[in-house]
Amino acid sequence: MGVDFPHRHLLEIGPLSPEDLWTVLKTARNLKEVLRRPIPKVPTLRGKVVAHLFFEPSTRTRLSFERAAKVLSAEVLNFSARGSSLEKGENLLDTIKNVAAMGPDLLVIRHPASGAPHFVARKIGIPVINAGDGFHEHPTQALLDLLTVWERKGDFQGLKVAIIGDIRHSRVAHSDILAFRKLGAEVWVSGPGTMLPPEREALGARVVRRVEEAVEGADVVMALRVQKERHGRSLFPSWHEYSRFFGLNRRVLSRAAEGALLMHPGPINWGVELAPELEDFPGQVILEQVENGVAVRMALLLLLLKAAEA
């Protein structure tokens, strides 16, 4: 396979050109076929070692990266902050240096501090993938969201994407806004005033207060989880009030375009961000997002490790 991915790390969406995004999407689409084989395993990365360093909880992203590495026959080192030497006072840099001394070829890192993967990438000599850092970015989630929409809609030009909820604290929203706009989609966002970023339109999205206005005619509607653990104080009066004004239900989605997709990066607070009646909404693609997460992470492991060899 030829390598056409001129990046050493994947830390954020900003440095990626539209051509880079398409390279990841097309590679992921090709590799997705492997996942559907009777024996979903290929020797592509045999002999490579991928270290997964998760400093905060994760289900989908962590398992998705692990699955991706194993399907490509890479060895996996798994690290969790809980139960590690961090609890004995070891700092991040010492932890990273010790893991790096075990010989991994690539690090996947999730950390509650924005910029932690950038810091790690500057300190070690192997590729780093950002699996989510603080409020900053979650680039692999944006790429799997792109793949899901591309498979269903065929293109991004002219699409209206509505992102609803806790925009300010969502690294997914920040990466998605950048990624969808790079490929030609228009992005609208809506949420409580306390959950909208102070720079607002500086992100490149159109900001509206009423959810109904954001959803009107949208081809893709994405609900975000309320990031309550990142707030420090309550940013809305009650869950009931949040659900009433910013939760999605069939009435609100009736304003979207025909055939609109309903997405959520998970985990979902049913009855808050999404009404339970949406579990069988025709355009709901939440589990397709999860499946595509494995394919996108396979593509990134392959592209970055091949680029490192070049």
Short mmCIF file of N, CA, C and O in Angstrom, two decimals, residues 35-97:
data_model
loop_
_atom_site.label_atom_id
_atom_site.label_comp_id
_atom_site.label_asym_id
_atom_site.label_seq_id
_atom_site.Cartn_x
_atom_site.Cartn_y
_atom_site.Cartn_z
N LEU A 35 -13.15 -6.23 8.73
CA LEU A 35 -13.93 -6.48 9.94
C LEU A 35 -15.10 -7.42 9.70
O LEU A 35 -15.63 -8.02 10.64
N ARG A 36 -15.49 -7.55 8.44
CA ARG A 36 -16.67 -8.37 8.13
C ARG A 36 -16.31 -9.76 7.60
O ARG A 36 -17.19 -10.53 7.22
N ARG A 37 -15.02 -10.06 7.59
CA ARG A 37 -14.59 -11.40 7.17
C ARG A 37 -14.89 -12.41 8.27
O ARG A 37 -14.96 -12.06 9.46
N PRO A 38 -15.01 -13.69 7.91
CA PRO A 38 -15.22 -14.72 8.95
C PRO A 38 -14.10 -14.73 9.99
O PRO A 38 -14.34 -14.94 11.17
N ILE A 39 -12.87 -14.51 9.53
CA ILE A 39 -11.74 -14.38 10.46
C ILE A 39 -11.16 -12.98 10.25
O ILE A 39 -10.34 -12.75 9.35
N PRO A 40 -11.60 -12.01 11.05
CA PRO A 40 -11.19 -10.61 10.82
C PRO A 40 -9.81 -10.31 11.38
O PRO A 40 -9.65 -9.64 12.42
N LYS A 41 -8.80 -10.77 10.69
CA LYS A 41 -7.44 -10.52 11.12
C LYS A 41 -6.51 -10.56 9.90
O LYS A 41 -6.61 -11.47 9.08
N VAL A 42 -5.63 -9.57 9.80
CA VAL A 42 -4.64 -9.51 8.73
C VAL A 42 -3.28 -9.24 9.36
O VAL A 42 -3.18 -8.67 10.44
N PRO A 43 -2.20 -9.64 8.67
CA PRO A 43 -0.86 -9.50 9.27
C PRO A 43 -0.20 -8.16 9.05
O PRO A 43 1.01 -8.02 9.27
N THR A 44 -0.94 -7.16 8.64
CA THR A 44 -0.37 -5.89 8.17
C THR A 44 0.61 -5.26 9.16
O THR A 44 1.64 -4.72 8.77
N LEU A 45 0.30 -5.28 10.45
CA LEU A 45 1.16 -4.62 11.44
C LEU A 45 1.81 -5.65 12.38
O LEU A 45 2.13 -5.32 13.54
N ARG A 46 2.02 -6.84 11.86
CA ARG A 46 2.69 -7.87 12.70
C ARG A 46 4.09 -7.36 13.07
O ARG A 46 4.83 -6.85 12.21
N GLY A 47 4.43 -7.50 14.34
CA GLY A 47 5.73 -7.03 14.82
C GLY A 47 5.69 -5.62 15.39
O GLY A 47 6.65 -5.19 16.04
N LYS A 48 4.61 -4.88 15.15
CA LYS A 48 4.46 -3.54 15.71
C LYS A 48 3.81 -3.62 17.09
O LYS A 48 3.03 -4.53 17.38
N VAL A 49 4.14 -2.64 17.92
CA VAL A 49 3.57 -2.57 19.28
C VAL A 49 2.90 -1.21 19.45
O VAL A 49 3.51 -0.16 19.20
N VAL A 50 1.64 -1.24 19.86
CA VAL A 50 0.87 -0.02 20.10
C VAL A 50 0.55 0.07 21.58
O VAL A 50 0.01 -0.87 22.16
N ALA A 51 0.91 1.19 22.21
CA ALA A 51 0.62 1.40 23.63
C ALA A 51 -0.58 2.32 23.79
O ALA A 51 -0.62 3.41 23.20
N HIS A 52 -1.55 1.88 24.57
CA HIS A 52 -2.76 2.67 24.83
C HIS A 52 -2.66 3.23 26.24
O HIS A 52 -2.67 2.48 27.22
N LEU A 53 -2.56 4.55 26.35
CA LEU A 53 -2.41 5.19 27.66
C LEU A 53 -3.66 6.03 27.94
O LEU A 53 -3.82 7.12 27.37
N PHE A 54 -4.50 5.53 28.79
CA PHE A 54 -5.76 6.21 29.08
C PHE A 54 -5.72 6.73 30.52
O PHE A 54 -5.74 5.94 31.46
N PHE A 55 -5.68 8.05 30.63
CA PHE A 55 -5.60 8.70 31.93
C PHE A 55 -6.97 9.13 32.43
O PHE A 55 -7.08 9.80 33.45
N GLU A 56 -8.02 8.83 31.68
CA GLU A 56 -9.39 9.06 32.14
C GLU A 56 -10.27 7.97 31.55
O GLU A 56 -9.87 7.29 30.60
N PRO A 57 -11.47 7.76 32.12
CA PRO A 57 -12.31 6.62 31.70
C PRO A 57 -12.69 6.66 30.22
O PRO A 57 -12.85 7.73 29.63
N SER A 58 -12.85 5.51 29.64
CA SER A 58 -13.29 5.37 28.25
C SER A 58 -13.77 3.95 28.02
O SER A 58 -13.19 3.00 28.55
N THR A 59 -14.83 3.81 27.25
CA THR A 59 -15.29 2.47 26.84
C THR A 59 -15.09 2.31 25.34
O THR A 59 -14.28 1.51 24.88
N ARG A 60 -15.83 3.10 24.54
CA ARG A 60 -15.82 2.96 23.10
C ARG A 60 -14.44 3.23 22.50
O ARG A 60 -13.92 2.42 21.71
N THR A 61 -13.83 4.36 22.86
CA THR A 61 -12.56 4.72 22.22
C THR A 61 -11.47 3.72 22.57
O THR A 61 -10.71 3.28 21.70
N ARG A 62 -11.38 3.34 23.82
CA ARG A 62 -10.32 2.43 24.23
C ARG A 62 -10.48 1.06 23.57
O ARG A 62 -9.53 0.51 23.00
N LEU A 63 -11.68 0.50 23.65
CA LEU A 63 -11.89 -0.82 23.05
C LEU A 63 -11.73 -0.77 21.53
O LEU A 63 -11.26 -1.72 20.90
N SER A 64 -12.14 0.35 20.95
CA SER A 64 -12.04 0.51 19.50
C SER A 64 -10.58 0.51 19.05
O SER A 64 -10.21 -0.16 18.07
N PHE A 65 -9.73 1.25 19.76
CA PHE A 65 -8.30 1.25 19.42
C PHE A 65 -7.71 -0.15 19.62
O PHE A 65 -6.89 -0.61 18.81
N GLU A 66 -8.10 -0.82 20.69
CA GLU A 66 -7.55 -2.15 20.97
C GLU A 66 -7.97 -3.13 19.88
O GLU A 66 -7.16 -3.91 19.37
N ARG A 67 -9.24 -3.06 19.51
CA ARG A 67 -9.74 -3.93 18.43
C ARG A 67 -9.01 -3.64 17.11
O ARG A 67 -8.60 -4.57 16.40
N ALA A 68 -8.84 -2.36 16.81
CA ALA A 68 -8.18 -1.98 15.56
C ALA A 68 -6.76 -2.54 15.51
O ALA A 68 -6.33 -3.10 14.49
N ALA A 69 -6.02 -2.40 16.60
CA ALA A 69 -4.63 -2.87 16.62
C ALA A 69 -4.57 -4.39 16.46
O ALA A 69 -3.73 -4.91 15.72
N LYS A 70 -5.46 -5.09 17.15
CA LYS A 70 -5.42 -6.55 17.11
C LYS A 70 -5.85 -7.10 15.76
O LYS A 70 -5.32 -8.13 15.30
N VAL A 71 -6.81 -6.46 15.10
CA VAL A 71 -7.21 -6.92 13.76
C VAL A 71 -6.03 -6.81 12.79
O VAL A 71 -5.85 -7.65 11.91
N LEU A 72 -5.18 -5.79 13.00
CA LEU A 72 -4.01 -5.61 12.13
C LEU A 72 -2.79 -6.38 12.64
O LEU A 72 -1.69 -6.21 12.14
N SER A 73 -2.99 -7.22 13.68
CA SER A 73 -1.95 -8.10 14.22
C SER A 73 -0.84 -7.38 14.99
O SER A 73 0.25 -7.93 15.18
N ALA A 74 -1.10 -6.15 15.44
CA ALA A 74 -0.13 -5.47 16.28
C ALA A 74 -0.26 -5.98 17.72
O ALA A 74 -1.33 -6.42 18.15
N GLU A 75 0.86 -5.92 18.45
CA GLU A 75 0.80 -6.20 19.89
C GLU A 75 0.30 -4.95 20.60
O GLU A 75 0.51 -3.83 20.14
N VAL A 76 -0.34 -5.15 21.75
CA VAL A 76 -0.95 -4.04 22.47
C VAL A 76 -0.46 -3.98 23.90
O VAL A 76 -0.41 -5.00 24.59
N LEU A 77 -0.06 -2.78 24.35
CA LEU A 77 0.22 -2.51 25.75
C LEU A 77 -0.89 -1.61 26.27
O LEU A 77 -1.13 -0.54 25.70
N ASN A 78 -1.55 -2.01 27.33
CA ASN A 78 -2.64 -1.20 27.87
C ASN A 78 -2.25 -0.60 29.21
O ASN A 78 -1.75 -1.30 30.09
N PHE A 79 -2.51 0.70 29.36
CA PHE A 79 -2.22 1.40 30.60
C PHE A 79 -3.48 2.11 31.07
O PHE A 79 -4.16 2.76 30.28
N SER A 80 -3.78 2.01 32.36
CA SER A 80 -4.86 2.79 32.97
C SER A 80 -4.28 3.56 34.15
O SER A 80 -3.44 3.03 34.90
N ALA A 81 -4.73 4.80 34.30
CA ALA A 81 -4.21 5.62 35.40
C ALA A 81 -4.51 4.97 36.75
O ALA A 81 -3.65 4.95 37.64
N ARG A 82 -5.73 4.44 36.86
CA ARG A 82 -6.10 3.82 38.14
C ARG A 82 -5.26 2.56 38.36
O ARG A 82 -5.16 1.69 37.50
N GLY A 83 -4.63 2.49 39.52
CA GLY A 83 -3.80 1.33 39.84
C GLY A 83 -2.38 1.45 39.33
O GLY A 83 -1.59 0.52 39.49
N SER A 84 -2.04 2.58 38.69
CA SER A 84 -0.70 2.75 38.15
C SER A 84 0.19 3.49 39.16
O SER A 84 -0.26 3.92 40.23
N SER A 85 1.46 3.70 38.78
CA SER A 85 2.39 4.43 39.64
C SER A 85 2.04 5.91 39.77
O SER A 85 2.64 6.61 40.61
N LEU A 86 1.09 6.41 38.96
CA LEU A 86 0.62 7.78 39.16
C LEU A 86 0.06 7.95 40.57
O LEU A 86 0.18 9.02 41.17
N GLU A 87 -0.55 6.89 41.08
CA GLU A 87 -1.12 6.96 42.43
C GLU A 87 -0.03 6.98 43.50
O GLU A 87 -0.30 7.25 44.66
N LYS A 88 1.22 6.69 43.08
CA LYS A 88 2.35 6.79 44.02
C LYS A 88 3.12 8.09 43.84
O LYS A 88 4.17 8.28 44.45
N GLY A 89 2.63 8.95 42.94
CA GLY A 89 3.26 10.25 42.76
C GLY A 89 4.07 10.41 41.49
O GLY A 89 4.67 11.47 41.27
N GLU A 90 4.10 9.38 40.64
CA GLU A 90 4.86 9.51 39.39
C GLU A 90 4.20 10.54 38.48
O GLU A 90 2.96 10.56 38.37
N ASN A 91 5.00 11.38 37.81
CA ASN A 91 4.40 12.39 36.93
C ASN A 91 4.21 11.83 35.52
O ASN A 91 4.69 10.75 35.17
N LEU A 92 3.51 12.63 34.69
CA LEU A 92 3.17 12.17 33.34
C LEU A 92 4.42 11.87 32.52
O LEU A 92 4.49 10.83 31.86
N LEU A 93 5.40 12.75 32.58
CA LEU A 93 6.59 12.56 31.75
C LEU A 93 7.34 11.28 32.12
O LEU A 93 7.76 10.52 31.24
N ASP A 94 7.48 11.02 33.42
CA ASP A 94 8.17 9.79 33.82
C ASP A 94 7.38 8.56 33.39
O ASP A 94 7.97 7.55 32.98
N THR A 95 6.06 8.63 33.51
CA THR A 95 5.23 7.51 33.07
C THR A 95 5.45 7.24 31.58
O THR A 95 5.66 6.10 31.16
N ILE A 96 5.41 8.31 30.79
CA ILE A 96 5.58 8.17 29.34
C ILE A 96 6.97 7.63 29.01
O ILE A 96 7.13 6.74 28.16
N LYS A 97 7.99 8.14 29.68
CA LYS A 97 9.36 7.67 29.39
C LYS A 97 9.49 6.18 29.70
O LYS A 97 10.17 5.44 28.96
#
